[in-house]
Amino acid sequence: MSCSPEKPNFRSPSPSWTDLWLKNKKALNHVLFTMHLQSRSSSPSPHQLRKSLDFTLPSLVSDPTSLLSDETLLYILSKLPNSQRNSNSLVSKRWLYLQGRLVRSIKLLDWDFLVSGRVFIRFPNLIHVDLVNGSLISPGNSGIFCSHELLSSHVDSNSDPKDWFFKERFVLPSDEIDRGLRILASGCPNLRRLLVVNASELGLLSVAEECPTLQVLELHRCNDHVLRGIAACQNLQILKLIGNVDGFYKSSVTDIGLTILAQGCKRLVKLELSGCEGSYEGIKAIAQCCQMLEELILRDHRMEGGWLSALSYCENMKTLRFLSCKSIDECGWFDEDVGPCPTLERLHLEKCQLRNKESLRTLFLLCQDVREVIFQNCWGLDNEMFSLASVLRRVKSLCLESCSLLTTEGLESVLFTWKEIQSLKVISCGNIKDSEITPALSSLFSALKDLQWRPDTKSLLSAGLVGTCMRKRGNKFFKKTCDWKSLPGA
């Protein structure tokens, strides 16, 4: 009987269930742990119960958190305080990755960390990014650190102080900044807040196209051409433009840039102009186009005379702040036909020079309906200048801090004209004396809802130390015990 030869079978034998089961150690450990819990749920004998108490999970798995899903462990890590985030990242690579998913905001210090794409692997869910310090070329081994309220960095000790930041070699070129912005835009499509320096129009256009959710933008060293790119950010709500920073860099933002900005960013709610130039026309364009604008901040502005009256066109502005301004308005012209700003509620002046009487008068006429007035560290605010504030008839809250030229008499003369005053805060005003308070002023104080009265902190400190012997302890502590010339090396 003929038969065909049997063909050899070259297929590898199928793996047994035992091999498949033992390869997945995590599943095995999970099953063993579940079986153990079920065994404990039944009524065990005392011997079995005593034996089960010696059971520990680490005997089955080296990392108990490996049994948890990423979503569960991520939820647990999110509930821990921020102070533990750095230590949590050192537990394992998995914890490092999950902890990076919780980070929403970073301050970039290494530009290569951005252009290499590692920042998106380490922090995939970023929405707030600060690129300013990473854009500066500063020597790391320099012992000189130059700081400003807007910018700070290490500087080269061998260079001329005048050239620390004015030369291009201390800041990355615009082409490199634009390249980084394109990479950032592609890696962070949900970006909401961005801080950048020395960017160009093309770089900002890429961010505007890829990041439609961008709401907060801070631009250092910007100019009129850069503002064309900002105009494409239609959902921008908070904008900070920094043109000139004394001792660091110079740039120019004029009426041309302000007009471009006004026509593009019509949803602005808060605008800060720092070291920017301009005039009546530029401010008027912003006031008329940005109808949602509620807060305007001017820091060390270089506006031309007569610009202040353009604020009357702001129909919804509630807060006006002046910070570190050498002058408010050199012209001091007020357009009576337009009138004051109708919705303004807060006026804040900090570190400003108030020496021009006509300029301050124009400001108070513009802010006739304000409810809250704040003066902090303002130079030139004496009795004559402060008396101009009597036109503010609806003030409910006044704060005076470090206004050394104002006296008790000048404060009293204005307070009596404000019939709706409810809150008063006076701190570190040396010429305002407790002994000069009249009975009428004392009666006004008793009717206030909130009163913080600390005009002379030195006298309060001396009065508080009475009976504590604290002022006498320095005599014993600093008692001369030896001659300094006898010390080694002297």
CSV table of C-alpha atoms in Angstrom, one decimal:
chain,number,residue,atom,x,y,z
A,1,MET,CA,0.0,0.0,0.0
A,2,SER,CA,1.6,3.2,-1.1
A,3,CYS,CA,1.5,6.3,1.0
A,4,SER,CA,2.8,9.7,0.6
A,5,PRO,CA,5.7,10.7,2.9
A,6,GLU,CA,4.7,12.9,5.8
A,7,LYS,CA,5.8,16.5,5.5
A,8,PRO,CA,7.9,17.7,8.3
A,9,ASN,CA,6.2,20.4,10.5
A,10,PHE,CA,8.6,23.4,10.9
A,11,ARG,CA,6.2,25.4,13.0
A,12,SER,CA,7.3,26.1,16.5
A,13,PRO,CA,5.2,24.5,19.2
A,14,SER,CA,2.6,26.7,20.6
A,15,PRO,CA,3.5,28.1,24.0
A,16,SER,CA,1.8,26.6,26.9
A,17,TRP,CA,-0.5,28.5,29.2
A,18,THR,CA,2.1,28.2,31.9
A,19,ASP,CA,4.7,30.0,29.9
A,20,LEU,CA,2.3,32.8,28.9
A,21,TRP,CA,1.2,33.2,32.5
A,22,LEU,CA,4.6,33.4,34.0
A,23,LYS,CA,5.8,36.0,31.5
A,24,ASN,CA,3.3,38.5,32.7
A,25,LYS,CA,4.5,38.9,36.3
A,26,LYS,CA,2.3,41.9,37.0
A,27,ALA,CA,-0.8,39.9,36.1
A,28,LEU,CA,0.4,37.0,38.2
A,29,ASN,CA,1.0,39.2,41.2
A,30,HIS,CA,-2.4,40.8,40.8
A,31,VAL,CA,-4.1,37.5,40.8
A,32,LEU,CA,-2.2,36.2,43.8
A,33,PHE,CA,-3.0,39.4,45.7
A,34,THR,CA,-6.7,39.0,44.8
A,35,MET,CA,-6.8,35.4,45.8
A,36,HIS,CA,-5.2,36.3,49.1
A,37,LEU,CA,-7.8,39.0,49.8
A,38,GLN,CA,-10.6,36.5,49.0
A,39,SER,CA,-9.1,33.9,51.4
A,40,ARG,CA,-9.0,36.5,54.1
A,41,SER,CA,-12.7,37.3,53.5
A,42,SER,CA,-13.7,33.8,54.6
A,43,SER,CA,-13.6,32.8,58.3
A,44,PRO,CA,-10.1,31.5,58.8
A,45,SER,CA,-8.7,29.6,61.7
A,46,PRO,CA,-6.6,31.4,64.3
A,47,HIS,CA,-3.5,29.8,62.9
A,48,GLN,CA,-4.4,30.9,59.4
A,49,LEU,CA,-5.3,34.4,60.6
A,50,ARG,CA,-1.9,34.7,62.3
A,51,LYS,CA,-0.2,33.5,59.2
A,52,SER,CA,-2.1,35.9,57.0
A,53,LEU,CA,-1.1,38.9,59.1
A,54,ASP,CA,2.5,38.3,58.0
A,55,PHE,CA,1.5,38.7,54.3
A,56,THR,CA,2.7,41.9,52.7
A,57,LEU,CA,2.2,43.2,49.2
A,58,PRO,CA,6.0,43.9,48.6
A,59,SER,CA,6.5,40.1,48.8
A,60,LEU,CA,4.6,39.8,45.6
A,61,VAL,CA,5.5,43.1,43.7
A,62,SER,CA,8.5,45.4,44.1
A,63,ASP,CA,6.4,48.5,43.4
A,64,PRO,CA,2.8,48.5,44.8
A,65,THR,CA,1.8,51.5,42.6
A,66,SER,CA,2.4,49.5,39.5
A,67,LEU,CA,-1.0,47.9,40.1
A,68,LEU,CA,-2.6,51.3,39.6
A,69,SER,CA,-3.4,52.8,36.3
A,70,ASP,CA,-1.9,56.0,35.1
A,71,GLU,CA,-5.1,57.9,35.5
A,72,THR,CA,-5.5,56.7,39.1
A,73,LEU,CA,-2.0,57.5,40.1
A,74,LEU,CA,-2.1,60.8,38.3
A,75,TYR,CA,-5.2,61.7,40.3
A,76,ILE,CA,-3.4,60.8,43.5
A,77,LEU,CA,-0.4,62.9,42.6
A,78,SER,CA,-2.5,65.9,41.7
A,79,LYS,CA,-3.9,66.0,45.3
A,80,LEU,CA,-0.4,66.2,46.9
A,81,PRO,CA,1.0,69.7,47.8
A,82,ASN,CA,3.3,71.4,45.3
A,83,SER,CA,6.2,71.3,47.7
A,84,GLN,CA,6.4,67.5,47.2
A,85,ARG,CA,6.5,67.5,43.4
A,86,ASN,CA,10.3,67.6,43.1
A,87,SER,CA,10.7,64.7,45.5
A,88,ASN,CA,7.9,62.7,43.8
A,89,SER,CA,9.7,62.9,40.5
A,90,LEU,CA,12.7,61.0,41.9
A,91,VAL,CA,10.7,57.9,42.8
A,92,SER,CA,10.8,56.3,39.3
A,93,LYS,CA,10.7,57.1,35.6
A,94,ARG,CA,6.9,56.5,35.6
A,95,TRP,CA,6.4,59.0,38.4
A,96,LEU,CA,8.7,61.4,36.7
A,97,TYR,CA,6.6,61.2,33.5
A,98,LEU,CA,3.3,61.5,35.4
A,99,GLN,CA,4.5,64.4,37.5
A,100,GLY,CA,5.5,66.2,34.3
A,101,ARG,CA,2.0,65.8,33.0
A,102,LEU,CA,0.8,67.9,36.0
A,103,VAL,CA,3.1,70.8,35.3
A,104,ARG,CA,1.3,73.6,33.5
A,105,SER,CA,3.8,76.5,33.7
A,106,ILE,CA,7.5,76.7,33.3
A,107,LYS,CA,10.2,79.4,33.2
A,108,LEU,CA,12.7,78.3,30.5
A,109,LEU,CA,16.4,78.8,31.3
A,110,ASP,CA,18.0,76.7,28.6
A,111,TRP,CA,17.1,77.5,25.0
A,112,ASP,CA,18.3,74.1,23.7
A,113,PHE,CA,15.7,72.5,25.9
A,114,LEU,CA,13.0,74.1,23.7
A,115,VAL,CA,14.5,73.7,20.2
A,116,SER,CA,15.4,70.0,20.9
A,117,GLY,CA,11.8,69.2,21.7
A,118,ARG,CA,12.7,67.7,25.1
A,119,VAL,CA,10.5,70.2,26.9
A,120,PHE,CA,7.3,68.6,25.3
A,121,ILE,CA,8.4,65.1,26.3
A,122,ARG,CA,9.1,66.2,29.9
A,123,PHE,CA,6.1,68.5,30.2
A,124,PRO,CA,3.4,67.6,27.6
A,125,ASN,CA,0.6,69.7,29.0
A,126,LEU,CA,2.1,73.2,29.2
A,127,ILE,CA,-0.1,76.2,28.9
A,128,HIS,CA,2.1,78.9,30.5
A,129,VAL,CA,5.6,79.4,29.1
A,130,ASP,CA,8.2,82.1,30.0
A,131,LEU,CA,11.0,82.3,27.4
A,132,VAL,CA,12.6,85.6,28.5
A,133,ASN,CA,15.5,84.3,30.6
A,134,GLY,CA,16.2,81.5,28.2
A,135,SER,CA,16.5,84.0,25.3
A,136,LEU,CA,19.3,86.0,27.0
A,137,ILE,CA,22.9,85.1,26.4
A,138,SER,CA,24.5,85.5,29.8
A,139,PRO,CA,27.7,84.0,31.2
A,140,GLY,CA,26.9,81.5,33.8
A,141,ASN,CA,30.2,82.0,35.7
A,142,SER,CA,29.8,85.7,36.0
A,143,GLY,CA,29.5,87.1,39.5
A,144,ILE,CA,27.6,90.2,38.4
A,145,PHE,CA,23.8,90.0,38.4
A,146,CYS,CA,21.9,92.9,37.0
A,147,SER,CA,18.3,93.0,38.1
A,148,HIS,CA,15.3,95.1,37.2
A,149,GLU,CA,11.6,94.8,38.1
A,150,LEU,CA,10.9,93.7,34.5
A,151,LEU,CA,14.2,91.8,33.6
A,152,SER,CA,17.2,90.3,35.3
A,153,SER,CA,20.3,88.4,34.1
A,154,HIS,CA,24.0,87.7,34.6
A,155,VAL,CA,26.4,90.1,32.7
A,156,ASP,CA,30.0,89.8,31.6
A,157,SER,CA,32.4,91.5,34.0
A,158,ASN,CA,34.8,92.3,31.1
A,159,SER,CA,32.3,94.3,29.0
A,160,ASP,CA,31.4,98.0,29.2
A,161,PRO,CA,28.3,98.5,31.5
A,162,LYS,CA,26.7,100.6,28.8
A,163,ASP,CA,26.8,97.7,26.3
A,164,TRP,CA,25.5,95.0,28.6
A,165,PHE,CA,22.1,94.7,26.9
A,166,PHE,CA,22.2,97.2,24.1
A,167,LYS,CA,24.2,95.0,21.7
A,168,GLU,CA,22.6,92.1,19.8
A,169,ARG,CA,25.0,89.6,21.1
A,170,PHE,CA,23.4,89.6,24.6
A,171,VAL,CA,20.1,88.5,23.2
A,172,LEU,CA,19.4,85.6,20.8
A,173,PRO,CA,18.8,86.9,17.3
A,174,SER,CA,15.2,87.3,16.0
A,175,ASP,CA,15.6,84.4,13.6
A,176,GLU,CA,16.4,82.0,16.4
A,177,ILE,CA,13.6,83.3,18.6
A,178,ASP,CA,11.2,82.8,15.7
A,179,ARG,CA,12.4,79.3,15.2
A,180,GLY,CA,11.8,78.5,18.9
A,181,LEU,CA,8.3,80.1,18.7
A,182,ARG,CA,7.4,77.8,15.8
A,183,ILE,CA,8.5,74.8,17.7
A,184,LEU,CA,6.6,75.9,20.7
A,185,ALA,CA,3.5,76.6,18.8
A,186,SER,CA,3.5,73.1,17.2
A,187,GLY,CA,4.2,71.4,20.6
A,188,CYS,CA,1.8,73.4,22.7
A,189,PRO,CA,-1.4,74.0,20.8
A,190,ASN,CA,-3.2,74.8,24.0
A,191,LEU,CA,-0.9,77.6,25.0
A,192,ARG,CA,-2.6,80.4,27.0
A,193,ARG,CA,0.2,82.5,28.4
A,194,LEU,CA,3.5,83.5,26.7
A,195,LEU,CA,6.5,85.7,27.7
A,196,VAL,CA,9.1,86.4,25.0
A,197,VAL,CA,11.8,88.9,24.1
A,198,ASN,CA,13.1,90.1,20.7
A,199,ALA,CA,10.5,88.2,18.6
A,200,SER,CA,9.6,89.3,15.1
A,201,GLU,CA,6.3,89.5,13.2
A,202,LEU,CA,6.7,86.0,11.7
A,203,GLY,CA,7.3,84.3,14.9
A,204,LEU,CA,4.2,85.8,16.5
A,205,LEU,CA,2.2,84.9,13.5
A,206,SER,CA,3.1,81.3,13.8
A,207,VAL,CA,2.0,81.4,17.5
A,208,ALA,CA,-1.3,83.1,16.5
A,209,GLU,CA,-2.1,80.5,13.9
A,210,GLU,CA,-1.2,77.4,15.9
A,211,CYS,CA,-2.4,78.6,19.4
A,212,PRO,CA,-5.9,80.0,19.1
A,213,THR,CA,-6.4,79.8,22.9
A,214,LEU,CA,-3.6,82.3,23.6
A,215,GLN,CA,-5.0,84.9,26.1
A,216,VAL,CA,-2.0,86.4,27.9
A,217,LEU,CA,1.1,87.8,26.0
A,218,GLU,CA,4.1,89.7,27.3
A,219,LEU,CA,6.5,91.1,24.8
A,220,HIS,CA,9.9,92.5,25.7
A,221,ARG,CA,11.9,94.7,23.3
A,222,CYS,CA,8.9,95.1,20.9
A,223,ASN,CA,8.4,97.6,18.1
A,224,ASP,CA,5.7,98.7,15.6
A,225,HIS,CA,6.6,95.9,13.2
A,226,VAL,CA,6.2,93.2,15.9
A,227,LEU,CA,2.7,94.4,16.7
A,228,ARG,CA,1.5,93.3,13.2
A,229,GLY,CA,1.9,89.7,14.4
A,230,ILE,CA,0.0,90.5,17.7
A,231,ALA,CA,-2.9,91.7,15.7
A,232,ALA,CA,-3.5,88.1,14.5
A,233,CYS,CA,-4.2,87.0,18.1
A,234,GLN,CA,-7.9,87.6,18.0
A,235,ASN,CA,-8.6,86.0,21.4
A,236,LEU,CA,-5.9,87.9,23.3
A,237,GLN,CA,-7.2,89.4,26.5
A,238,ILE,CA,-4.2,90.5,28.5
A,239,LEU,CA,-1.2,92.2,26.8
A,240,LYS,CA,2.0,93.7,28.2
A,241,LEU,CA,4.3,95.7,25.8
A,242,ILE,CA,7.8,96.6,27.0
A,243,GLY,CA,9.6,99.0,24.7
A,244,ASN,CA,12.3,100.8,26.6
A,245,VAL,CA,13.9,99.6,29.8
A,246,ASP,CA,16.6,102.0,31.1
A,247,GLY,CA,19.9,100.2,31.4
A,248,PHE,CA,18.8,97.1,29.4
A,249,TYR,CA,17.5,97.8,26.0
A,250,LYS,CA,15.8,100.3,23.7
A,251,SER,CA,12.9,99.9,21.4
A,252,SER,CA,10.2,102.0,19.9
A,253,VAL,CA,6.4,101.6,20.1
A,254,THR,CA,4.6,104.6,18.5
A,255,ASP,CA,1.1,105.5,17.4
A,256,ILE,CA,1.5,103.3,14.3
A,257,GLY,CA,2.0,100.2,16.4
A,258,LEU,CA,-0.8,101.2,18.8
A,259,THR,CA,-3.2,101.7,15.9
A,260,ILE,CA,-2.3,98.3,14.5
A,261,LEU,CA,-2.8,96.8,17.9
A,262,ALA,CA,-6.2,98.4,18.4
A,263,GLN,CA,-7.6,97.2,15.0
A,264,GLY,CA,-6.4,93.6,15.6
A,265,CYS,CA,-6.9,92.9,19.3
A,266,LYS,CA,-10.4,94.1,20.0
A,267,ARG,CA,-11.0,91.7,22.9
A,268,LEU,CA,-8.4,93.2,25.2
A,269,VAL,CA,-9.4,93.4,28.8
A,270,LYS,CA,-6.1,94.5,30.3
A,271,LEU,CA,-3.3,96.5,28.6
A,272,GLU,CA,0.1,97.5,30.0
A,273,LEU,CA,2.4,99.9,28.1
A,274,SER,CA,5.9,100.0,29.6
A,275,GLY,CA,8.4,102.4,28.1
A,276,CYS,CA,6.2,103.1,25.1
A,277,GLU,CA,5.9,106.2,23.0
A,278,GLY,CA,2.7,107.6,21.5
A,279,SER,CA,0.3,110.4,21.6
A,280,TYR,CA,-3.4,111.3,21.6
A,281,GLU,CA,-4.2,109.5,18.4
A,282,GLY,CA,-2.7,106.2,19.4
A,283,ILE,CA,-4.5,106.1,22.8
A,284,LYS,CA,-7.8,107.2,21.2
A,285,ALA,CA,-7.5,104.4,18.7
A,286,ILE,CA,-7.2,101.9,21.5
A,287,ALA,CA,-10.0,103.4,23.4
A,288,GLN,CA,-12.4,103.3,20.5
A,289,CYS,CA,-11.5,99.9,19.1
A,290,CYS,CA,-10.9,97.9,22.3
A,291,GLN,CA,-14.3,98.5,23.9
A,292,MET,CA,-13.8,95.7,26.4
A,293,LEU,CA,-10.8,97.3,27.9
A,294,GLU,CA,-11.2,97.5,31.7
A,295,GLU,CA,-7.6,98.1,33.0
A,296,LEU,CA,-4.9,100.3,31.6
A,297,ILE,CA,-1.4,100.4,33.1
A,298,LEU,CA,1.3,102.9,32.0
A,299,ARG,CA,4.8,102.3,33.3
A,300,ASP,CA,7.6,104.8,32.6
A,301,HIS,CA,5.7,106.1,29.5
A,302,ARG,CA,7.2,108.5,27.0
A,303,MET,CA,3.8,109.9,25.7
A,304,GLU,CA,3.6,113.2,24.0
A,305,GLY,CA,1.7,116.1,25.6
A,306,GLY,CA,-2.1,116.0,25.5
A,307,TRP,CA,-2.5,112.2,25.3
A,308,LEU,CA,-4.4,112.0,28.6
A,309,SER,CA,-7.6,113.4,27.3
A,310,ALA,CA,-7.9,110.5,24.9
A,311,LEU,CA,-8.8,108.2,27.8
A,312,SER,CA,-12.2,109.9,27.9
A,313,TYR,CA,-13.2,107.6,24.9
A,314,CYS,CA,-12.7,104.5,27.1
A,315,GLU,CA,-16.3,103.5,27.7
A,316,ASN,CA,-15.7,100.5,30.0
A,317,MET,CA,-12.4,101.2,31.7
A,318,LYS,CA,-12.5,100.7,35.5
A,319,THR,CA,-8.8,100.9,36.6
A,320,LEU,CA,-6.1,103.3,35.6
A,321,ARG,CA,-2.6,102.8,37.0
A,322,PHE,CA,0.6,104.9,36.7
A,323,LEU,CA,3.8,103.1,37.7
A,324,SER,CA,7.3,104.8,37.8
A,325,CYS,CA,6.2,107.7,35.5
A,326,LYS,CA,8.4,110.8,35.4
A,327,SER,CA,5.4,112.8,34.3
A,328,ILE,CA,1.7,112.2,33.8
A,329,ASP,CA,1.1,114.6,30.9
A,330,GLU,CA,3.4,117.4,29.9
A,331,CYS,CA,0.7,119.4,28.3
A,332,GLY,CA,-2.1,119.1,30.9
A,333,TRP,CA,-4.9,119.7,28.3
A,334,PHE,CA,-8.4,118.5,29.1
A,335,ASP,CA,-11.1,118.1,26.5
A,336,GLU,CA,-14.2,119.5,28.2
A,337,ASP,CA,-16.4,118.6,25.3
A,338,VAL,CA,-15.7,114.8,25.8
A,339,GLY,CA,-15.7,115.0,29.6
A,340,PRO,CA,-14.4,112.6,32.2
A,341,CYS,CA,-14.1,108.8,31.9
A,342,PRO,CA,-17.6,107.6,32.8
A,343,THR,CA,-16.8,104.2,34.2
A,344,LEU,CA,-13.5,104.7,36.0
A,345,GLU,CA,-13.5,103.4,39.6
A,346,ARG,CA,-9.8,103.1,40.6
A,347,LEU,CA,-6.9,105.4,40.3
A,348,HIS,CA,-3.5,104.1,41.3
A,349,LEU,CA,-0.2,106.1,41.3
A,350,GLU,CA,3.0,104.4,42.5
A,351,LYS,CA,6.6,105.8,42.3
A,352,CYS,CA,5.4,108.7,40.1
A,353,GLN,CA,6.7,112.3,40.1
A,354,LEU,CA,3.8,114.6,40.7
A,355,ARG,CA,5.4,118.0,40.2
A,356,ASN,CA,3.3,119.4,37.3
A,357,LYS,CA,0.2,121.1,38.7
A,358,GLU,CA,-1.7,121.3,35.4
A,359,SER,CA,-1.0,117.7,34.6
A,360,LEU,CA,-2.3,116.4,37.9
A,361,ARG,CA,-5.4,118.7,37.6
A,362,THR,CA,-6.2,117.2,34.2
A,363,LEU,CA,-5.8,113.7,35.6
A,364,PHE,CA,-8.2,114.4,38.5
A,365,LEU,CA,-10.7,116.0,36.1
A,366,LEU,CA,-10.6,112.9,33.9
A,367,CYS,CA,-11.2,110.7,37.0
A,368,GLN,CA,-14.0,112.7,38.7
A,369,ASP,CA,-16.1,109.6,39.4
A,370,VAL,CA,-13.4,107.3,40.9
A,371,ARG,CA,-14.3,105.4,44.1
A,372,GLU,CA,-10.7,104.4,45.1
A,373,VAL,CA,-7.5,106.5,45.1
A,374,ILE,CA,-4.1,105.1,45.9
A,375,PHE,CA,-0.8,107.1,46.3
A,376,GLN,CA,2.3,105.1,47.0
A,377,ASN,CA,5.8,106.5,47.1
A,378,CYS,CA,4.9,109.5,45.0
A,379,TRP,CA,7.4,112.4,44.8
A,380,GLY,CA,6.1,116.0,44.9
A,381,LEU,CA,2.7,115.3,46.5
A,382,ASP,CA,2.5,118.2,48.9
A,383,ASN,CA,-0.5,120.0,50.3
A,384,GLU,CA,-0.9,122.2,47.2
A,385,MET,CA,-0.9,119.3,44.8
A,386,PHE,CA,-3.1,117.1,46.9
A,387,SER,CA,-5.7,119.9,47.2
A,388,LEU,CA,-6.5,119.3,43.5
A,389,ALA,CA,-8.0,116.0,44.5
A,390,SER,CA,-11.0,117.9,46.0
A,391,VAL,CA,-12.7,117.6,42.6
A,392,LEU,CA,-13.0,113.8,43.2
A,393,ARG,CA,-16.4,114.0,44.9
A,394,ARG,CA,-17.3,110.3,45.0
A,395,VAL,CA,-14.2,108.8,46.6
A,396,LYS,CA,-14.9,106.1,49.1
A,397,SER,CA,-11.4,104.7,49.8
A,398,LEU,CA,-8.1,106.6,50.1
A,399,CYS,CA,-4.6,105.0,50.6
A,400,LEU,CA,-1.5,107.2,51.3
A,401,GLU,CA,1.8,105.4,51.7
A,402,SER,CA,5.2,107.0,51.9
A,403,CYS,CA,4.0,110.5,50.9
A,404,SER,CA,6.4,112.5,53.1
A,405,LEU,CA,5.5,116.0,51.9
A,406,LEU,CA,1.8,115.8,52.8
A,407,THR,CA,0.8,117.2,56.2
A,408,THR,CA,-2.2,116.7,58.5
A,409,GLU,CA,-3.7,120.0,57.4
A,410,GLY,CA,-3.5,119.1,53.7
A,411,LEU,CA,-5.1,115.8,54.3
A,412,GLU,CA,-7.9,117.3,56.4
A,413,SER,CA,-8.8,119.9,53.8
A,414,VAL,CA,-9.5,117.3,51.2
A,415,LEU,CA,-11.2,114.7,53.4
A,416,PHE,CA,-13.9,117.2,54.4
A,417,THR,CA,-14.8,117.7,50.7
A,418,TRP,CA,-15.4,113.9,50.2
A,419,LYS,CA,-18.8,113.2,51.6
A,420,GLU,CA,-18.8,109.5,50.7
A,421,ILE,CA,-15.4,108.6,52.2
A,422,GLN,CA,-15.6,105.2,54.1
A,423,SER,CA,-12.0,103.8,54.2
A,424,LEU,CA,-8.7,105.6,55.0
A,425,LYS,CA,-5.2,104.1,55.0
A,426,VAL,CA,-2.2,106.3,56.0
A,427,ILE,CA,1.2,104.6,56.3
A,428,SER,CA,4.7,106.1,56.7
A,429,CYS,CA,3.7,109.7,56.0
A,430,GLY,CA,6.2,111.5,58.2
A,431,ASN,CA,4.6,115.0,58.2
A,432,ILE,CA,1.2,113.7,59.2
A,433,LYS,CA,1.3,113.9,63.0
A,434,ASP,CA,-1.1,112.5,65.6
A,435,SER,CA,-0.8,115.7,67.7
A,436,GLU,CA,-2.2,117.8,64.9
A,437,ILE,CA,-5.5,115.9,64.5
A,438,THR,CA,-8.4,118.3,65.2
A,439,PRO,CA,-11.6,117.3,66.9
A,440,ALA,CA,-13.4,117.6,63.6
A,441,LEU,CA,-11.0,115.2,61.9
A,442,SER,CA,-11.2,112.8,64.9
A,443,SER,CA,-15.0,112.8,64.5
A,444,LEU,CA,-14.6,112.0,60.8
A,445,PHE,CA,-12.3,109.0,61.7
A,446,SER,CA,-14.9,107.6,64.1
A,447,ALA,CA,-17.5,107.5,61.3
A,448,LEU,CA,-15.2,105.5,58.9
A,449,LYS,CA,-15.8,101.8,58.3
A,450,ASP,CA,-12.1,101.0,57.9
A,451,LEU,CA,-9.2,103.1,59.3
A,452,GLN,CA,-5.5,102.1,59.2
A,453,TRP,CA,-3.6,104.9,60.8
A,454,ARG,CA,0.2,104.4,60.9
A,455,PRO,CA,1.7,107.7,59.7
A,456,ASP,CA,4.8,107.6,61.8
A,457,THR,CA,6.1,104.0,62.1
A,458,LYS,CA,9.1,105.1,64.2
A,459,SER,CA,7.0,106.5,67.0
A,460,LEU,CA,4.9,103.4,67.0
A,461,LEU,CA,7.9,101.2,67.2
A,462,SER,CA,9.4,103.2,70.1
A,463,ALA,CA,6.0,103.1,71.9
A,464,GLY,CA,5.7,99.4,71.4
A,465,LEU,CA,9.2,98.7,72.9
A,466,VAL,CA,8.5,100.5,76.2
A,467,GLY,CA,8.9,98.2,79.1
A,468,THR,CA,10.5,95.4,77.1
A,469,CYS,CA,14.1,96.5,77.7
A,470,MET,CA,14.8,95.5,74.1
A,471,ARG,CA,16.4,98.8,73.2
A,472,LYS,CA,19.0,98.3,76.0
A,473,ARG,CA,20.2,94.9,75.1
A,474,GLY,CA,22.4,96.2,72.3
A,475,ASN,CA,24.7,97.9,74.8
A,476,LYS,CA,25.7,94.5,76.3
A,477,PHE,CA,25.8,92.7,73.0
A,478,PHE,CA,28.0,95.2,71.2
A,479,LYS,CA,30.2,95.9,74.2
A,480,LYS,CA,33.8,96.4,73.3
A,481,THR,CA,35.8,93.4,74.5
A,482,CYS,CA,39.1,93.8,72.5
A,483,ASP,CA,40.8,96.1,70.1
A,484,TRP,CA,40.3,95.2,66.5
A,485,LYS,CA,43.9,96.0,65.7
A,486,SER,CA,45.0,93.1,67.9
A,487,LEU,CA,43.2,90.6,65.7
A,488,PRO,CA,45.3,88.4,63.3
A,489,GLY,CA,45.7,90.0,59.9
A,490,ALA,CA,44.7,93.5,61.1
